[in-house]
XYZ file of C-alpha atoms in Angstrom:
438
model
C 12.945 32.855 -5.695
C 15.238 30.428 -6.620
C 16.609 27.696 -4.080
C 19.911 26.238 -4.557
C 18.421 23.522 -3.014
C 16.392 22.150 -6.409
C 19.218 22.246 -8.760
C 21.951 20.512 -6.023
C 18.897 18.016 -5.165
C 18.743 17.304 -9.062
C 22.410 17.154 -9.574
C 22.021 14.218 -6.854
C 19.098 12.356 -8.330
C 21.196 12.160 -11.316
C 24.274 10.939 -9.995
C 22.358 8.633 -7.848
C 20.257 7.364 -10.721
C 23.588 6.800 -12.952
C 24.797 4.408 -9.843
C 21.962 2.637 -9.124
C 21.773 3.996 -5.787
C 18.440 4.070 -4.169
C 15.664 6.664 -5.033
C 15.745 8.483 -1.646
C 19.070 9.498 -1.291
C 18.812 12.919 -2.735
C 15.645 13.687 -0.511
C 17.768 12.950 1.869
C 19.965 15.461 0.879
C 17.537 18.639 0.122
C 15.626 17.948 3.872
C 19.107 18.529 5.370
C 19.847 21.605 3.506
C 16.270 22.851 2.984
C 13.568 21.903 5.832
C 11.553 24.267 4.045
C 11.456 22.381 0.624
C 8.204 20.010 0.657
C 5.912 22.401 2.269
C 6.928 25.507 0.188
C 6.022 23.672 -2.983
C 3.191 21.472 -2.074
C 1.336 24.833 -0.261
C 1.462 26.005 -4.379
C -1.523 23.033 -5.254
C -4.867 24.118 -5.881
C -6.219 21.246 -4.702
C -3.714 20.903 -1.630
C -2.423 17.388 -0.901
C -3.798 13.775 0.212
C -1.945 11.356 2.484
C -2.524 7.726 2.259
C -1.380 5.889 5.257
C -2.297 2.713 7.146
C -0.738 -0.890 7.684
C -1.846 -2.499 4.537
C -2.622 -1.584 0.815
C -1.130 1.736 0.936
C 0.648 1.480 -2.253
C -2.107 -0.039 -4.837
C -4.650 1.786 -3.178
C -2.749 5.253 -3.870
C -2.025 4.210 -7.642
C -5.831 3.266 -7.898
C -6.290 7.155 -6.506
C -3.877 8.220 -8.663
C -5.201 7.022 -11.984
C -8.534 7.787 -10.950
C -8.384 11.291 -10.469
C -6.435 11.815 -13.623
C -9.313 9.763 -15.360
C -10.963 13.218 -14.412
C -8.791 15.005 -15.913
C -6.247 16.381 -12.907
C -2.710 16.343 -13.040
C -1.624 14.330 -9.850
C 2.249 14.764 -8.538
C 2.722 11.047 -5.966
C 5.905 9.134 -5.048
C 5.540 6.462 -7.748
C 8.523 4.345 -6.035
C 6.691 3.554 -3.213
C 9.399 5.387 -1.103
C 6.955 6.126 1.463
C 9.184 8.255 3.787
C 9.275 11.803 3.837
C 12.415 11.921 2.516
C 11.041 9.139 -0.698
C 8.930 12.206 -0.999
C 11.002 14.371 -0.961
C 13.163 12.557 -3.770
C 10.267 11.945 -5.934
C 8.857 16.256 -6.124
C 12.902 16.781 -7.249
C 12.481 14.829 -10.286
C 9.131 16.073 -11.181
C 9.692 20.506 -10.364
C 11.494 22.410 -13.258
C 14.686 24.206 -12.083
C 12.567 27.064 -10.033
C 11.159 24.384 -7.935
C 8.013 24.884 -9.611
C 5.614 21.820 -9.201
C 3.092 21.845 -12.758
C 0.023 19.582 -10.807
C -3.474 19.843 -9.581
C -2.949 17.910 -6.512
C -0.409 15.471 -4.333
C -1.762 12.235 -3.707
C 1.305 10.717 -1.154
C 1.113 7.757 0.099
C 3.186 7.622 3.990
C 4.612 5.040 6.105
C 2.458 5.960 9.242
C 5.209 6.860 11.448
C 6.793 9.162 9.015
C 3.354 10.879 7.798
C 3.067 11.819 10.929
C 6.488 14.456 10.558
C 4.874 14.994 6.971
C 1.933 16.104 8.224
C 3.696 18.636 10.950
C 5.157 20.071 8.375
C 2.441 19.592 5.331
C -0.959 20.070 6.790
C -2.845 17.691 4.324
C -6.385 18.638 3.331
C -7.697 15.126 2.455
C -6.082 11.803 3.980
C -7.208 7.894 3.552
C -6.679 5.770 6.417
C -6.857 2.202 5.225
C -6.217 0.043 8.796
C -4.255 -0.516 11.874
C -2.894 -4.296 12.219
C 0.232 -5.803 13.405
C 2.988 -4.872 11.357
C 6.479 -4.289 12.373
C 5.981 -4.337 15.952
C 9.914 -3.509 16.248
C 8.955 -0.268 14.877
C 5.564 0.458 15.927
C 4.686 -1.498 19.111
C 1.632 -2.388 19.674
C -1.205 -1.664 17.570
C -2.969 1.029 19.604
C 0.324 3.187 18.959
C -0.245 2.533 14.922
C -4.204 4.078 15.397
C -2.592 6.704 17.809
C -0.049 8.206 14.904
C -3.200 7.463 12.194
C -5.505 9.420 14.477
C -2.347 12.434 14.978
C -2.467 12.371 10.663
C -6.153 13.070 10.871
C -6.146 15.838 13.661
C -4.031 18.176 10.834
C -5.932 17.181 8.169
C -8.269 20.216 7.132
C -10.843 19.107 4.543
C -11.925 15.222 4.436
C -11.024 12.444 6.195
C -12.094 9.369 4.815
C -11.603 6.068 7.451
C -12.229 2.789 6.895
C -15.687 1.685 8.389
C -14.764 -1.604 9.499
C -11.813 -1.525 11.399
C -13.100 -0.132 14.782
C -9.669 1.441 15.662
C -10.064 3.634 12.511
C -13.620 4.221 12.684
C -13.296 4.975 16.223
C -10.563 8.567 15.082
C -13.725 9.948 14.291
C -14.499 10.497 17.754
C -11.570 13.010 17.907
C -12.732 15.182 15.249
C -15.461 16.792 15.988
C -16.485 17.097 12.679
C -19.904 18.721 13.024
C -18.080 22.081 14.046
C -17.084 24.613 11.715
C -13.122 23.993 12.509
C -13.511 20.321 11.701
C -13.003 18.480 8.757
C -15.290 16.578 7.003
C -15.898 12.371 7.618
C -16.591 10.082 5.135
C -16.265 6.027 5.363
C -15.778 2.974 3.165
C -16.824 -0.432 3.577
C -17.973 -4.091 3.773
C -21.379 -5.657 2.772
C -21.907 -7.603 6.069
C -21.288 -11.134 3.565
C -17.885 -10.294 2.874
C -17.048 -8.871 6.757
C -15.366 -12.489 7.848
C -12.543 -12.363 4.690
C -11.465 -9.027 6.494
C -10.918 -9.934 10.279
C -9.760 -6.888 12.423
C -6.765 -7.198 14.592
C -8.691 -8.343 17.355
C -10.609 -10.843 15.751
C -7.255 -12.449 14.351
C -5.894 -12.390 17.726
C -9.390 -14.343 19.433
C -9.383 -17.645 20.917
C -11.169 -19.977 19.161
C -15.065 -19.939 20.157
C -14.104 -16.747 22.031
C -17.555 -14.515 22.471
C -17.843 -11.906 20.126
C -18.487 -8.409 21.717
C -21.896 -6.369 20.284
C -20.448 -4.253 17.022
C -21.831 -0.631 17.834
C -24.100 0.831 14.994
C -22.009 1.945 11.513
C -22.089 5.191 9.873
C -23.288 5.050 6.326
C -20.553 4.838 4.147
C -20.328 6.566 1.119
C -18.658 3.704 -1.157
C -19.635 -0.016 -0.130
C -18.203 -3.238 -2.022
C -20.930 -4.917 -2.155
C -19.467 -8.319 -3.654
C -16.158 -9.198 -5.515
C -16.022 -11.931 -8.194
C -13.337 -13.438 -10.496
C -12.787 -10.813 -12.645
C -15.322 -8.017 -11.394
C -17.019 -6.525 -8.733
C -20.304 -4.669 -7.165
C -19.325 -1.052 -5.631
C -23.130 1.077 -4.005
C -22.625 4.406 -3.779
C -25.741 7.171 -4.277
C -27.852 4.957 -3.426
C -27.195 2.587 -6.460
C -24.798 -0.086 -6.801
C -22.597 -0.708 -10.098
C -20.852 -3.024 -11.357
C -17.116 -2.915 -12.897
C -14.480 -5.405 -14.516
C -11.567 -5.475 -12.339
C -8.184 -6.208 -13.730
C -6.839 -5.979 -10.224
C -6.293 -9.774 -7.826
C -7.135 -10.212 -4.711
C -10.150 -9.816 -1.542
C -7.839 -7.040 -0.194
C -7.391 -4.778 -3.479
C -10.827 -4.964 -4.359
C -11.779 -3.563 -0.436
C -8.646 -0.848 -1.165
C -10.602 -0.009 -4.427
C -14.060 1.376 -2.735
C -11.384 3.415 -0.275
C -9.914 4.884 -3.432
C -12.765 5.425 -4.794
C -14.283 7.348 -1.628
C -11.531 9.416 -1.657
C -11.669 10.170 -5.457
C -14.904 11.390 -4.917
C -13.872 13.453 -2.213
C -11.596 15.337 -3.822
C -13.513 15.946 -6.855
C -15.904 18.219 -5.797
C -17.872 21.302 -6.945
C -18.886 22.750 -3.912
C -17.044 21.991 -0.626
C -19.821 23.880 1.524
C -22.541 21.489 -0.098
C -20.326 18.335 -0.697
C -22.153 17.870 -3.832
C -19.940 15.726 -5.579
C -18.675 16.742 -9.027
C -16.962 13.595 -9.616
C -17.948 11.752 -13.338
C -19.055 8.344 -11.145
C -19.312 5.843 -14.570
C -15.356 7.550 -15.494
C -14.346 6.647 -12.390
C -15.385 2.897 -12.806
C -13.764 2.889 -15.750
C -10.662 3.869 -15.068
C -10.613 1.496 -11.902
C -11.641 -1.325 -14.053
C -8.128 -0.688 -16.238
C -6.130 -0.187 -13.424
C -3.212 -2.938 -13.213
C -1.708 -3.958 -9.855
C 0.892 -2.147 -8.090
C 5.075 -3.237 -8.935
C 5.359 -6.317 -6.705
C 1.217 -6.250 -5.378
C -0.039 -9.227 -6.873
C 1.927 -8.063 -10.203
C 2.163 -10.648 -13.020
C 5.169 -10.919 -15.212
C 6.001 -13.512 -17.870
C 8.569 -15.941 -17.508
C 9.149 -18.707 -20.504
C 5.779 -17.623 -22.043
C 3.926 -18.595 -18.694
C 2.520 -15.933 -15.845
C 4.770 -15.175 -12.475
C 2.744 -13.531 -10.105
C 4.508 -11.578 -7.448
C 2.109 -11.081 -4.008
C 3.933 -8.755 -1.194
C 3.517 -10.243 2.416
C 4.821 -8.349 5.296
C 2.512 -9.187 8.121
C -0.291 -11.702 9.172
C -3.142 -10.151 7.706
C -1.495 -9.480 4.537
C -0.329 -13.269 3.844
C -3.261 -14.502 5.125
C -5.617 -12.833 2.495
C -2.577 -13.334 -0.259
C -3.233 -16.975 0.342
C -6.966 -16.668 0.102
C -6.387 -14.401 -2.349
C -4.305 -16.525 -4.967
C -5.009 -20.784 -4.998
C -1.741 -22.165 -5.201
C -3.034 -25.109 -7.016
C -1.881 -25.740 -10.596
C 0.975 -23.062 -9.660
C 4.644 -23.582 -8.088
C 5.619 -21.333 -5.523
C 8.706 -19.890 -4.216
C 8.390 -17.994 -0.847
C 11.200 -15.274 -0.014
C 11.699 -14.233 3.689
C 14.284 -11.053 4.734
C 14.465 -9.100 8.041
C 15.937 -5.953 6.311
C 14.798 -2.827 8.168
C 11.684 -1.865 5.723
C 10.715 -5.470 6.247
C 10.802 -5.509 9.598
C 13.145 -7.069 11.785
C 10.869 -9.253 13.940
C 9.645 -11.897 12.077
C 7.408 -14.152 14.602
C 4.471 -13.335 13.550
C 5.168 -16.147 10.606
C 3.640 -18.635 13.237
C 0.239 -16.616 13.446
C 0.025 -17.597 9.442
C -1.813 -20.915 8.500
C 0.194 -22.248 5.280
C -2.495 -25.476 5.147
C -3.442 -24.032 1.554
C -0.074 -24.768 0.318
C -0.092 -28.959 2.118
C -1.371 -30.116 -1.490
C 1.602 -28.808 -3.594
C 4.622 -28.028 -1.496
C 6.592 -25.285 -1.767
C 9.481 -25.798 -4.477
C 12.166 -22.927 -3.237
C 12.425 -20.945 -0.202
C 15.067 -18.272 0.026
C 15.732 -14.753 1.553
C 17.652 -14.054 4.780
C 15.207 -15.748 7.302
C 14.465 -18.913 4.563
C 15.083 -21.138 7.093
C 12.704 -19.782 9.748
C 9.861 -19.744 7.068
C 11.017 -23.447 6.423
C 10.274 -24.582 9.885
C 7.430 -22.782 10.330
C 6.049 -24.489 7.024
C 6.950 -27.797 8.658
C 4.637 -27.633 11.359
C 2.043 -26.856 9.037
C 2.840 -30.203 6.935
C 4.179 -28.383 3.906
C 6.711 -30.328 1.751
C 9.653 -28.080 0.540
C 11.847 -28.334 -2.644
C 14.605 -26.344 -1.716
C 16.196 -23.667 0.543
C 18.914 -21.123 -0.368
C 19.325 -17.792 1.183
C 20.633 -16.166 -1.559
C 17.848 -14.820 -3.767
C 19.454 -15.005 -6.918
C 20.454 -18.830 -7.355
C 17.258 -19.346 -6.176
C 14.931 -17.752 -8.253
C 17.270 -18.883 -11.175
C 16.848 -23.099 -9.888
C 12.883 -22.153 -8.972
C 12.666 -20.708 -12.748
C 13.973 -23.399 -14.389
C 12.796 -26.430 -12.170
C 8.972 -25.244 -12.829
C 9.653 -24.244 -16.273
C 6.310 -26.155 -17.356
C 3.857 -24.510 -15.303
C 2.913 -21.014 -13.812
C 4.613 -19.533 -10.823
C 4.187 -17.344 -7.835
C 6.705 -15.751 -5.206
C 5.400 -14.553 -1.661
C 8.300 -11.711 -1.058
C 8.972 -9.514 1.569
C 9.484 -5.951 0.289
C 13.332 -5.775 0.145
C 13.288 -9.782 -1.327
C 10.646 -8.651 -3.696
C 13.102 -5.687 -4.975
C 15.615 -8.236 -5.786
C 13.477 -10.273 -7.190
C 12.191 -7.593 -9.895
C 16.024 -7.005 -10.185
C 16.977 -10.298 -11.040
C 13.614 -10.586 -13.426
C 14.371 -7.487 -15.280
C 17.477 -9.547 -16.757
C 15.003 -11.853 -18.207
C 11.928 -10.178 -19.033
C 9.848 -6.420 -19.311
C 9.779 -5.532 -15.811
C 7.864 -1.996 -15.069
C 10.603 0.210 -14.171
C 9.647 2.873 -11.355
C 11.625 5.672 -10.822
C-alpha cells in the first residue's frame, strides 16, 4: 500500500535540506500525519531493531555497532545525524525508503535520547537494546538520576530478544532484576565490562558524588560478562571474550570510547547469531576486531580535523562524567584549547554541574578562547581552579576565527557543548573537509 505520507515526508526533507533547515523537521511532519509510519516499516526487518540509549557514548558507540555489523556483511538502516529523537528517526528512515516506504536493510541499529526511546519503544518493541549508563545529565530534563535508570529499565521491559547492560554501573546492572530472564517470556542478558585495574577511570554516579575518604559500600558479586576490556593503551587495546583475550589497534581516543567499544562489541555479537535457542554465536570474532580497529570517531566525539596543516580535535562535553574523562582522556599539554559553553535546549539548560569538574589539568597552559552562550560562567568557574584565560567572546564565530589564528603554530582542541560543537563544524567546513552527515 502506498502512504502519502513517504512521498510528502520526502518532498519535506528536500525542501528542508535545500534551506539548511535542521534534519528533523520532516519527521516531524510524517509522525503528525502518520503515527503509524516507524513501526509499519521497521516491523518489515529480519533482524528487528536495536536501541542504543544511556547518558553517555550513545553516538560513537552506535557507529562502532554500525560498522561492525556491516563488517559481517548486514545492511544496517541508523540515524547517522545523531538526531536521537523519535522524530530524528523518523527523518532519517524518509531519506533512506524508496517511494513505497520500503526500507532495503537487515536490521535498525537506533541510537535514542532515553526519554524519547522510551515513546520509541511503545510504539517499536525493540528486540535487542544497549544500555551504556545512567549519570547526571540534564537534570532540567531528567531529574534525578534514579528517573534516567527508571526510563532505561521501561526500554528494557519491551525489549524481546537481548538486553545487553553495562556491568559496572550498578543502576544498569541492577534492570536485570526486572527481567526475569530465566523464563521463557524473558529476554536474554548479557553484560560488558571493566578489568578491576581500569574500574577507578570509570567512577559511577555515586562514587563521583562521595565525600572524600567516604567508606565504600561492599560491591555485590558480578555476572560474567561476555566482552571485558581488559586494558587500553595509546593506540590499542586488550578485549577477553570466549575465554581468550585479543588484542586490536584502535584508531578511536579516549578511556570512555574504548569502554563503549567492548559494549558494541557485546551487542554485535548478539545480534549475529546462528541459533537464538542455543546463543551460539555466529559472529566472525577476528572481523569484528578488525573493523573496530578502523573505525574513526564519531562527528564532534573526539573527531580530528586539520586546520593550517596541524590537527583540531573536537571532544563533546555535556555533563561531569563526560568532561572529566575528556580531560583524562586528551593532555592538553603541547595543545591550545578553546572551550565553548551554550545552554540551548539539547545542551541542557542547567549548567551547574561545571563546578563538579576539576579543570587543574588545564593550570599549566591556560585556556586561550572561551566562547558560547554561558562563556562567562565557564570563565569563572576556570578561575577558581587557577586557570589563566586568553580570551572570552560569546559569539562562536569571531572566536574560533581569533583562537585559529592566535595558535596558528601549534595543535588545537575545542571542548563544545553539542549545539556549540554544530557551529563549530559549521564555521570549520568554510575552511577545511568537514564529514558532512545528513
Amino acid at each position: 500500500m502506498l502512504y502519502f505520507s513517504v512521498p510528502l515526508g520526502k518532498f519535506v526533507r528536500r525542501v528542508s535540506r535545500l534551506r539548511g533547515g535542521g534534519s528533523a523537521l520532516p519527521g516531524l511532519v510524517v509522525e503528525k500525519i502518520d503515527p503509524g509510519f516507524m513501526r509499519r516499516t521497521l516491523s518489515t526487518l529480519p533482524l528487528g531493531v536495536a536501541v542504543v540509549s544511556g547518558t553517555n557514548g550513545k553516538t560513537t558507540t552506535t557507529k562502532m555497532v554500525v560498522e561492525l555489523l556491516e563488517s559481517q556483511g548486514l545492511k544496517v538502516f541508523t540515524n547517522r545525524t545523531g538526531s536521537n529523537f523519535t522524530r530524528g528517526v523518523a527523518a532519517a528512515l524518509l531519506g533512506e525508503v524508496d517511494w513505497r516506504g520500503r526500507l532495503d536493510a537487515d536490521v535498525a541499529v537506533l541510537e535514542l535520547d532515553e526519554a524519547h526511546a522510551v515513546h520509541f519503544v511503545n510504539q517499536v518493541p525493540p528486540r535487542y537494546c544497549l544500555l551504556l549508563n545512567v549519570l547526571r545529565d540534564q537534570l532540567d530534563r531528567f531529574g534525578e538520576i534514579d528517573k534516567t535508570a527508571q526510563l532505561l529499565q521501561h526500554i528494557a521491559s519491551k525489549t524481546t530478544g537481548t538486553v545487553v547492560l553495562n556491568r559496572e554501573d550498578p543502576r544498569v546492572a541492577r534492570i536485570a532484576e526486572t527481567l526475569n530472564p530465566a523464563t521463557a517470556a524473558g529476554p536474554e542478558v548479557r553484560y560488558f565490562g571493566l578489568d578491576d585495574s581500569l574500574l577507578s577511570t570509570f567512577p559511577n554516579d555515586d562514587e563521583l558524588r562521595a565525600a572524600p575518604g567516604s567508606p565504600v559500600p561492599a560491591a555485590p558479586a558480578k555476572p560474567h560478562a561476555d566482552v571485558v576490556l581488559r586494558r587500553v593503551g595509546a593506540a590499542d587495546a586488550d578485549f577477553e571474550y570466549d575465554g581468550v583475550t585479543a588484542t586490536t589497534a584502535m584508531k578511536l581516543r579516549g578511556v570512555y570510547n574504548i569502554f563503549n567499544a567492548a559494549a558494541a562489541l557485546t551487542l554485535a555479537r548478539a545480534i549475529a547469531v546462528k541459533d537464538a535457542g542455543t546463543g551460539q554465536t555466529g559472529a566472525d570474532n577476528a572481523g569484528l576486531l578488525e573493523a573496530l580497529s578502523q573505525v574513526a570517531p564519531a562527528f564532534g566525539r573526539g573527531e580530528s580535523l586539520v586546520v593550517d596543516g596541524l590537527p583540531l580535535d573536537l571532544v563533546l562535553v555535556k555533563n561531569p562524567s563526560g568532561f572529566r574523562l575528556g580531560l583524562k582522556s586528551f593532555p592538553a599539554a603541547g595543545y591550545a584549547t578553546m572551550i565553548a559553553i551554550n545552554d540551548n535546549y539539547a545542551d541542557g539548560r542547567d549548567m551547574s554541574w561545571l563546578w563538579d569538574v576539576e579543570f587543574d589539568t588545564l593550570r599549566d597552559g591556560g585556556v586561550d578562547q572561551l566562547s558560547g552562550s554561558r562563556a562567562y560562567d565557564m570563565a569563572l568557574r576556570l578561575q577558581y581552579d587557577d586557570v589563566a584565560i586568553g580570551a572570552v567572546d560569546t559569539e562562536i564565530a569571531p572566536a574560533l576565527a581569533a583562537f585559529i589564528s592566535g595558535a596558528r603554530d601549534k595543535p588545537k582542541r575545542i571542548f563544545c557543548t553539542y549545539t556549540a560543537m554544530l557551529a563549530i563544524r559549521r564555521e570549520l567546513s568554510k575552511i577545511t573537509t568537514v564529514e558532512v552527515v545528513s
